[in-house]
Amino acid sequence: IARFRAVGSFRVGFGDLVEPGLADTIDGLIVEAADGSPRRLIDLVNALFTAYTRRPVAPDFNRPITQQDWQTALGHVNAVAAL
């Protein structure tokens, strides 16, 4: 957090990293989908980062996490849980 403050940026949650349509809801969506399981919470966040980094787009380190990234992550975690 200190590094972000030093350059005039302060990001504290996923809402700061997602497209505007998700900004107000992503933290709640992640917690709700985790269903009280710390392991599932970690799996969801990991899957979200994986979906984001695997998306084929031009290199842009400032692009937001999208609704599609979230749906991909949620689908992956749900599929694994169903095994």
Protein backbone atom coordinates (compact mmCIF):
# COMPACT_ATOMS: atom_id res chain seq x y z
CA ILE A 1 0.00 0.00 0.00
CA ALA A 2 2.88 2.36 0.79
CA ARG A 3 4.16 1.98 -2.79
CA PHE A 4 0.78 3.03 -4.21
CA ARG A 5 0.59 6.01 -1.86
CA ALA A 6 4.10 7.12 -2.83
CA VAL A 7 3.09 7.52 -6.48
CA GLY A 8 -0.24 9.15 -5.74
CA SER A 9 -2.38 6.06 -6.20
CA PHE A 10 -4.28 4.28 -3.48
CA ARG A 11 -5.89 0.97 -4.34
CA VAL A 12 -7.32 -1.11 -1.55
CA GLY A 13 -9.73 -3.60 -3.06
CA PHE A 14 -10.76 -5.45 -6.18
CA GLY A 15 -13.18 -2.62 -6.94
CA ASP A 16 -10.14 -0.54 -7.85
CA LEU A 17 -8.98 -3.12 -10.40
CA VAL A 18 -12.16 -4.01 -12.28
CA GLU A 19 -14.23 -2.43 -15.02
CA PRO A 20 -16.82 0.13 -13.83
CA GLY A 21 -19.77 -2.29 -13.99
CA LEU A 22 -18.12 -4.52 -11.36
CA ALA A 23 -16.51 -1.89 -9.15
CA ASP A 24 -19.28 -1.75 -6.55
CA THR A 25 -19.99 -5.48 -6.44
CA ILE A 26 -16.85 -7.54 -7.03
CA ASP A 27 -15.77 -7.82 -3.39
CA GLY A 28 -19.24 -9.01 -2.41
CA LEU A 29 -19.44 -11.42 -5.35
CA ILE A 30 -16.14 -13.01 -4.36
CA VAL A 31 -17.11 -13.34 -0.69
CA GLU A 32 -20.57 -14.70 -1.56
CA ALA A 33 -19.14 -17.24 -4.02
CA ALA A 34 -16.61 -18.38 -1.41
CA ASP A 35 -19.56 -19.44 0.76
CA GLY A 36 -17.60 -19.13 4.01
CA SER A 37 -14.66 -21.23 2.82
CA PRO A 38 -11.21 -19.65 3.06
CA ARG A 39 -9.86 -22.23 0.60
CA ARG A 40 -12.59 -21.45 -1.93
CA LEU A 41 -11.93 -17.71 -1.47
CA ILE A 42 -8.26 -18.25 -2.35
CA ASP A 43 -9.22 -20.50 -5.29
CA LEU A 44 -11.59 -17.81 -6.62
CA VAL A 45 -9.03 -15.03 -6.41
CA ASN A 46 -6.38 -17.25 -7.99
CA ALA A 47 -8.76 -18.20 -10.82
CA LEU A 48 -9.68 -14.54 -11.32
CA PHE A 49 -6.04 -13.53 -11.68
CA THR A 50 -5.42 -16.49 -14.00
CA ALA A 51 -8.40 -15.58 -16.22
CA TYR A 52 -7.21 -11.97 -16.34
CA THR A 53 -3.62 -12.79 -17.27
CA ARG A 54 -4.61 -15.37 -19.89
CA ARG A 55 -6.99 -13.05 -21.74
CA PRO A 56 -5.57 -12.45 -25.23
CA VAL A 57 -5.30 -8.67 -25.50
CA ALA A 58 -2.61 -6.22 -26.41
CA PRO A 59 -0.17 -5.71 -23.54
CA ASP A 60 -1.73 -3.13 -21.29
CA PHE A 61 -0.86 -3.32 -17.62
CA ASN A 62 -3.66 -0.91 -16.74
CA ARG A 63 -6.53 -2.80 -18.36
CA PRO A 64 -9.28 -3.67 -15.89
CA ILE A 65 -10.49 -7.08 -14.80
CA THR A 66 -13.72 -7.71 -16.72
CA GLN A 67 -17.06 -9.38 -16.11
CA GLN A 68 -15.91 -12.12 -18.50
CA ASP A 69 -12.78 -12.69 -16.36
CA TRP A 70 -15.02 -13.07 -13.30
CA GLN A 71 -17.39 -15.49 -15.08
CA THR A 72 -14.44 -17.55 -16.32
CA ALA A 73 -12.97 -17.74 -12.81
CA LEU A 74 -16.29 -18.61 -11.18
CA GLY A 75 -17.00 -21.28 -13.79
CA HIS A 76 -13.60 -22.84 -13.27
CA VAL A 77 -13.91 -22.97 -9.49
CA ASN A 78 -17.45 -24.35 -9.68
CA ALA A 79 -16.34 -27.03 -12.16
CA VAL A 80 -13.48 -28.12 -9.92
CA ALA A 81 -15.79 -28.19 -6.88
CA ALA A 82 -18.23 -30.43 -8.76
CA LEU A 83 -15.61 -33.15 -9.27
